[in-house]
Coordinates of C-alpha atoms and ligand atoms in Angstrom, one line a residue:
X141 CA 122.2 156.7 17.1
X142 CA 123.9 155.1 20.0
X143 CA 123.5 151.4 20.8
X144 CA 122.0 150.7 24.2
X145 CA 122.0 146.9 24.0
X146 CA 124.0 144.7 21.7
X147 CA 123.3 141.0 21.7
X148 CA 125.5 138.6 19.9
X149 CA 124.6 134.9 19.4
X150 CA 123.3 134.7 23.0
X151 CA 122.4 131.1 24.1
X152 CA 121.2 129.7 27.4
X153 CA 120.7 126.0 28.0
X154 CA 119.1 124.3 31.0
X155 CA 120.5 120.8 30.7
X156 CA 119.0 119.5 27.4
X157 CA 116.6 122.4 27.1
X158 CA 117.7 125.3 24.9
X159 CA 115.7 128.2 26.5
X160 CA 117.4 130.9 24.4
X161 CA 118.8 129.7 21.1
X162 CA 121.5 131.9 19.4
X163 CA 119.8 135.2 19.3
X164 CA 121.3 138.5 18.0
X165 CA 119.9 142.0 17.9
X166 CA 120.6 145.6 18.8
X167 CA 118.5 148.1 20.7
X168 CA 119.1 151.8 20.1
X169 CA 119.1 154.3 22.9
X170 CA 115.7 155.8 23.4
X171 CA 113.8 152.8 21.9
X172 CA 111.0 150.9 23.4
X173 CA 111.8 147.3 22.3
X174 CA 109.5 144.4 22.9
X175 CA 110.1 140.7 23.2
X176 CA 106.8 139.1 22.2
X177 CA 106.2 135.4 22.6
X178 CA 104.2 132.7 24.2
X179 CA 104.8 131.1 27.7
X180 CA 108.2 129.4 27.8
X181 CA 109.5 131.2 24.7
X182 CA 112.6 132.4 26.5
X183 CA 111.7 136.0 27.2
X184 CA 112.5 136.1 30.9
X185 CA 115.7 134.0 30.4
X186 CA 116.9 136.7 27.8
X187 CA 116.2 139.5 30.2
X188 CA 117.8 137.6 33.1
X189 CA 121.0 137.3 31.1
X190 CA 121.0 140.9 29.9
X191 CA 120.6 142.1 33.5
X192 CA 123.5 139.8 34.7
X193 CA 121.2 137.6 36.8
X194 CA 121.9 134.6 34.7
X195 CA 125.1 133.5 32.9
X196 CA 124.8 132.8 29.2
X197 CA 125.8 129.3 28.0
X198 CA 127.4 131.0 25.0
X199 CA 127.4 134.2 23.1
X200 CA 127.8 137.7 24.5
X201 CA 126.0 141.0 25.0
X202 CA 126.7 144.5 26.1
X203 CA 124.4 146.9 27.9
X204 CA 125.3 150.6 27.8
X205 CA 128.6 149.5 26.3
X206 CA 129.5 147.2 29.2
X207 CA 129.9 143.5 28.8
X208 CA 127.3 141.5 30.8
X209 CA 129.9 138.9 31.9
X210 CA 133.0 141.0 32.4
X211 CA 131.4 144.1 33.9
X212 CA 128.4 142.9 35.9
X213 CA 128.6 145.8 38.4
X214 CA 128.7 148.4 35.7
X215 CA 125.7 146.9 33.9
X216 CA 123.7 146.6 37.1
X217 CA 124.2 150.2 38.0
X218 CA 123.1 151.4 34.6
X219 CA 119.8 149.4 34.5
X220 CA 116.5 149.2 36.3
X221 CA 114.7 145.9 36.6
X222 CA 111.1 145.1 37.2
X223 CA 110.8 141.4 37.0
X224 CA 107.8 139.0 36.6
X225 CA 107.9 137.8 40.2
X226 CA 107.0 140.4 42.7
X227 CA 109.8 141.6 44.9
X228 CA 108.3 144.3 47.1
X229 CA 108.3 143.9 50.9
X230 CA 104.7 143.5 51.8
X231 CA 105.1 144.5 55.4
X232 CA 106.9 147.8 54.5
X233 CA 105.2 151.0 53.3
X234 CA 105.7 152.3 49.7
X235 CA 108.1 154.9 51.0
X236 CA 110.1 152.3 53.0
X237 CA 110.4 150.0 50.0
X238 CA 111.7 152.9 47.9
X239 CA 114.0 154.0 50.6
X240 CA 115.5 150.6 51.1
X241 CA 116.3 150.3 47.4
X242 CA 117.8 153.8 47.4
X243 CA 120.1 152.8 50.3
X244 CA 121.2 149.7 48.4
X245 CA 122.3 151.9 45.6
X246 CA 123.9 154.3 48.0
X247 CA 121.9 157.3 46.9
X248 CA 122.7 160.1 49.5
X249 CA 119.9 161.0 51.9
X250 CA 118.7 164.3 50.6
X251 CA 118.8 163.3 46.9
X252 CA 117.1 160.0 47.8
X253 CA 114.2 161.7 49.5
X254 CA 113.7 164.1 46.7
X255 CA 113.7 161.4 44.0
X256 CA 111.4 159.1 46.0
X257 CA 108.9 161.9 46.2
X258 CA 109.3 162.7 42.5
X259 CA 108.8 159.1 41.4
X260 CA 105.9 158.4 43.7
X261 CA 104.3 161.5 42.2
X262 CA 105.0 160.2 38.7
X263 CA 103.2 156.9 39.4
X264 CA 100.5 158.6 41.5
X265 CA 101.3 157.0 44.7
X266 CA 102.3 160.0 46.9
X267 CA 99.0 159.8 48.8
X268 CA 99.6 156.2 49.7
X269 CA 103.3 156.5 50.5
X270 CA 102.9 155.6 54.2
X271 CA 100.6 152.6 53.6
X272 CA 102.0 149.1 53.7
X273 CA 102.2 147.4 50.4
X274 CA 100.0 144.5 51.6
X275 CA 97.1 146.9 51.2
X276 CA 97.9 147.7 47.6
X277 CA 96.1 146.5 44.5
X278 CA 98.0 144.7 41.7
X279 CA 98.2 147.8 39.6
X280 CA 99.5 149.9 42.5
X281 CA 102.2 147.3 43.2
X282 CA 103.4 147.3 39.6
X283 CA 103.6 151.1 39.6
X284 CA 105.6 151.1 42.8
X285 CA 107.9 148.5 41.4
X286 CA 108.5 150.6 38.3
X287 CA 109.1 153.7 40.4
X288 CA 111.6 151.7 42.5
X289 CA 113.3 150.5 39.3
X290 CA 113.9 154.1 38.3
X291 CA 115.3 155.4 41.6
X292 CA 118.9 155.2 40.6
X293 CA 118.2 156.9 37.3
X294 CA 119.0 153.9 35.0
X295 CA 119.6 154.6 31.3
X296 CA 117.8 151.3 30.5
X297 CA 114.7 149.8 32.1
X298 CA 113.9 146.1 31.9
X299 CA 110.2 145.3 32.3
X300 CA 109.3 141.6 32.4
X301 CA 105.5 141.3 31.7
X302 CA 104.8 144.7 33.3
X303 CA 101.0 144.3 32.8
X304 CA 100.5 140.6 33.4
X305 CA 97.3 139.9 35.4
X306 CA 96.1 143.5 35.5
X307 CA 92.7 144.6 34.4
X308 CA 92.4 146.4 31.1
X309 CA 92.1 149.8 32.6
X310 CA 95.1 149.5 34.8
X311 CA 97.0 148.0 31.8
X312 CA 96.2 151.0 29.7
X313 CA 97.3 153.3 32.5
X314 CA 100.6 151.5 32.8
X315 CA 101.2 151.7 29.1
X316 CA 100.9 155.5 29.4
X317 CA 103.5 155.6 32.2
X318 CA 105.9 153.5 30.1
X319 CA 105.4 155.7 27.1
X320 CA 105.9 158.8 29.3
X321 CA 109.1 157.5 30.8
X322 CA 110.4 156.8 27.4
X323 CA 109.4 160.1 25.8
X324 CA 109.9 162.6 28.5
X325 CA 112.8 161.0 30.4
X326 CA 114.6 159.4 27.4
X327 CA 114.8 156.0 29.1
X328 CA 115.4 153.0 26.8
X329 CA 112.9 150.3 27.6
X330 CA 113.1 146.6 26.9
X331 CA 109.9 144.8 27.8
X332 CA 108.5 141.4 27.4
X333 CA 104.8 140.6 26.9
X334 CA 102.5 138.1 25.3
X335 CA 99.8 140.7 24.8
X336 CA 99.9 141.4 21.1
X337 CA 98.0 144.7 21.3
X338 CA 100.3 146.0 24.0
X339 CA 103.4 145.2 22.0
X340 CA 101.8 146.8 18.9
X341 CA 100.8 150.0 20.6
X342 CA 103.8 150.6 22.8
X343 CA 106.9 149.3 21.0
X344 CA 109.1 151.0 18.4
X345 CA 110.3 147.5 17.4
X346 CA 109.4 144.0 18.3
X347 CA 111.3 140.7 18.3
X348 CA 108.8 137.9 18.0
X349 CA 110.4 135.0 20.0
X350 CA 109.3 131.3 20.0
X351 CA 111.1 128.3 21.3
X352 CA 114.1 130.4 22.1
X353 CA 114.5 131.7 18.6
X354 CA 113.8 135.2 17.2
X355 CA 111.5 134.4 14.3
X356 CA 110.8 138.0 13.2
X357 CA 112.2 141.4 14.2
X358 CA 110.9 144.8 12.9
X359 CA 108.6 147.7 13.6
X360 CA 105.0 146.6 14.3
X361 CA 103.9 148.4 11.1
X362 CA 106.5 146.6 9.0
X363 CA 105.7 143.2 10.5
X364 CA 102.0 143.7 9.7
X365 CA 102.7 145.2 6.2
X366 CA 104.8 142.1 5.5
X367 CA 101.5 140.1 5.6
X368 CA 100.6 141.9 2.4
X369 CA 97.7 144.3 3.0
X370 CA 94.5 142.6 4.3
X371 CA 93.4 139.4 5.8
X372 CA 90.2 137.6 4.9
X373 CA 89.1 134.8 7.2
X374 CA 86.6 132.2 6.1
X375 CA 85.0 129.6 8.3
X376 CA 83.7 126.5 6.5
X377 CA 83.3 122.8 7.0
X378 CA 85.6 122.2 4.0
X379 CA 88.7 124.5 4.3
X380 CA 90.8 122.4 1.8
X381 CA 88.2 122.9 -0.9
X382 CA 88.4 126.7 -0.3
X383 CA 92.2 126.6 -0.7
X384 CA 91.7 124.7 -4.0
X385 CA 89.1 127.1 -5.3
X386 CA 91.2 130.2 -4.5
X387 CA 94.2 129.6 -6.7
X388 CA 94.0 133.2 -8.0
X389 CA 96.9 135.6 -8.7
X390 CA 95.7 138.2 -6.3
X391 CA 95.8 135.7 -3.4
X392 CA 99.2 136.3 -1.8
X393 CA 99.0 133.5 0.8
X394 CA 96.5 131.0 2.1
X395 CA 96.7 129.3 5.4
X396 CA 94.4 126.7 7.0
X397 CA 94.0 126.9 10.7
X398 CA 91.6 125.4 13.1
X399 CA 88.7 125.0 10.6
X400 CA 89.4 128.5 9.1
X401 CA 91.0 129.6 6.0
X402 CA 93.2 132.7 6.3
X403 CA 93.8 134.6 3.1
X404 CA 96.3 137.4 2.7
X405 CA 95.7 139.8 -0.1
X406 CA 95.7 143.4 -1.1
X407 CA 92.5 145.5 -1.3
X408 CA 90.3 142.8 0.2
X409 CA 87.1 144.8 -0.2
X410 CA 87.5 144.6 -4.0
X411 CA 87.9 140.8 -3.9
X412 CA 85.4 139.6 -1.3
X413 CA 82.6 139.5 -3.9
X414 CA 84.7 137.4 -6.2
X415 CA 85.7 135.1 -3.4
X416 CA 82.0 134.4 -2.5
X417 CA 81.2 133.9 -6.2
X418 CA 84.1 131.4 -6.7
X419 CA 83.1 129.4 -3.6
X420 CA 79.4 129.4 -4.6
X421 CA 80.3 128.1 -8.0
X422 CA 82.2 125.2 -6.3
X423 CA 79.2 124.8 -3.9
X424 CA 81.3 125.3 -0.9
X425 CA 79.2 126.5 2.1
X426 CA 80.5 129.5 4.0
X427 CA 79.8 129.7 7.7
X428 CA 81.3 133.1 8.1
X429 CA 83.6 135.5 6.3
X430 CA 85.4 138.6 7.7
X431 CA 88.0 141.1 6.6
X432 CA 90.5 142.7 8.9
X433 CA 93.9 144.5 8.8
X434 CA 96.7 142.1 9.8
X435 CA 97.5 142.0 13.5
X436 CA 100.6 140.7 15.2
X437 CA 98.6 137.5 15.9
X438 CA 98.4 137.0 12.1
X439 CA 102.1 137.6 11.9
X440 CA 102.8 135.1 14.6
X441 CA 100.5 132.6 13.0
X442 CA 102.1 133.0 9.6
X443 CA 105.6 132.4 11.0
X444 CA 104.8 129.5 13.3
X445 CA 101.5 128.0 12.0
X446 CA 100.1 128.5 15.5
X447 CA 98.5 131.2 17.5
X448 CA 100.2 132.4 20.7
X449 CA 97.4 131.1 22.8
X450 CA 97.8 127.6 21.3
X451 CA 101.5 127.7 21.9
X452 CA 100.7 128.4 25.5
X453 CA 98.1 125.7 25.7
X454 CA 100.7 123.2 24.3
X455 CA 103.1 124.3 27.0
X456 CA 100.5 123.8 29.7
X457 CA 99.7 120.3 28.3
X458 CA 103.3 119.4 28.4
X459 CA 103.6 120.7 32.0
X460 CA 100.6 118.6 33.1
X461 CA 102.1 115.6 31.5
X462 CA 105.4 116.3 33.3
X463 CA 103.6 116.7 36.6
X464 CA 101.8 113.4 36.2
X465 CA 105.0 111.6 35.3
X466 CA 106.9 113.0 38.3
X467 CA 104.0 112.3 40.7
X468 CA 104.3 108.6 40.1
Ligands
ATP561 N1 116.0 127.9 36.1 C1 115.5 127.1 35.1 N2 115.7 125.8 35.1 C2 115.3 125.0 34.1 N3 114.5 125.5 33.1 C3 114.3 126.8 33.0 C4 114.7 127.7 34.0 N4 114.3 128.9 33.7 C5 113.6 128.8 32.6 N5 113.6 127.5 32.2 C6 112.9 127.0 30.9 O1 113.4 127.8 29.8 C7 112.3 128.0 28.9 C8 112.1 129.5 28.7 O2 111.6 130.0 29.9 P1 111.4 131.6 30.2 O3 111.0 131.8 31.6 O4 112.5 132.4 29.6 O5 110.1 131.8 29.2 P2 109.2 133.1 29.0 O6 109.2 133.4 27.6 O7 109.6 134.2 30.0 O8 107.7 132.5 29.4 P3 106.5 133.2 30.2 O9 105.7 134.0 29.2 O10 105.8 132.1 30.8 O11 107.1 134.1 31.3 C9 111.1 127.3 29.5 O12 111.0 126.1 28.9 C10 111.4 127.2 30.9 O13 110.8 126.0 31.5
MG562 MG1 108.7 135.1 31.5

């Protein structure tokens, strides 16, 4: 196995704010690696440092064996980037956008034309190659951006929120492209997302990141297995009483969250009956009860005590407060 990306105690501060806080990890060649976390977790900042667009405050990293601070050009040539903010020229056609990028990377004319055709074919935009980007849907733009990011044949592709704001069908379609690029073209992919399901389905390994820290890193299967088997969620007006009533050896972990009790246990179907009996005996009313296999949302909740959506809501609340303060 060859290491594609090596990250060593990487940190980035913006004044007092620590956006990325001492993270370390390695990505193998050929992996699809996901950075999963809520708004403001530090995902884009991490990718920006790894793609040499932003200097680290401390720590170091190599991409394809090259140091991000001491060999910026080498790193840039060996990576493709599709960032969160759109960067296509709206007034140019799909072909012209590709061609411009190819010239920037000094890809000779004939090779350039051939690759542009190949890549537009890959993302199914050949038919629209002479249309200006202004007329493209969100999904078509994303696909064009990905095709453009691949034009100089990078070994590693950085995708920052590749599916943000797209409808479910287009998102699915894009996942397939990403998987194909990885499988058939051997491209190492590092992507960020806050869609749990996307990370789960697409990534070989996931680093869950929150407040600039990596709080868990493993394969999706291992992360979910770490929860201990099954999850039973009970809704009730008295969650604390449930926790008290369920002090049983087969209960691996109990968490209380937002009026719900979340219980991790093995073989839930064998215990649900007992749970109901125990709660009846204590005369605790159950509003609802459900069993499911752990999801990455459960993993995030168990590590942070919050759901990803709540983290995001908190961030937005802080932002509104900030806007109010600065408006005065
Ligand atoms: N140029 C900057 N100047 C000041 N603060 C910044 C800058 N860039 C990012 N930050 C802050 O660093 C933190 C991490 O931001 P970052 O964009 O990396 O998060 P993210 O995980 O990509 O979030 P999102 O899911 O919203 O894209 C945030 O608190 C953000 O406000
Ligand atoms: Mg971001």
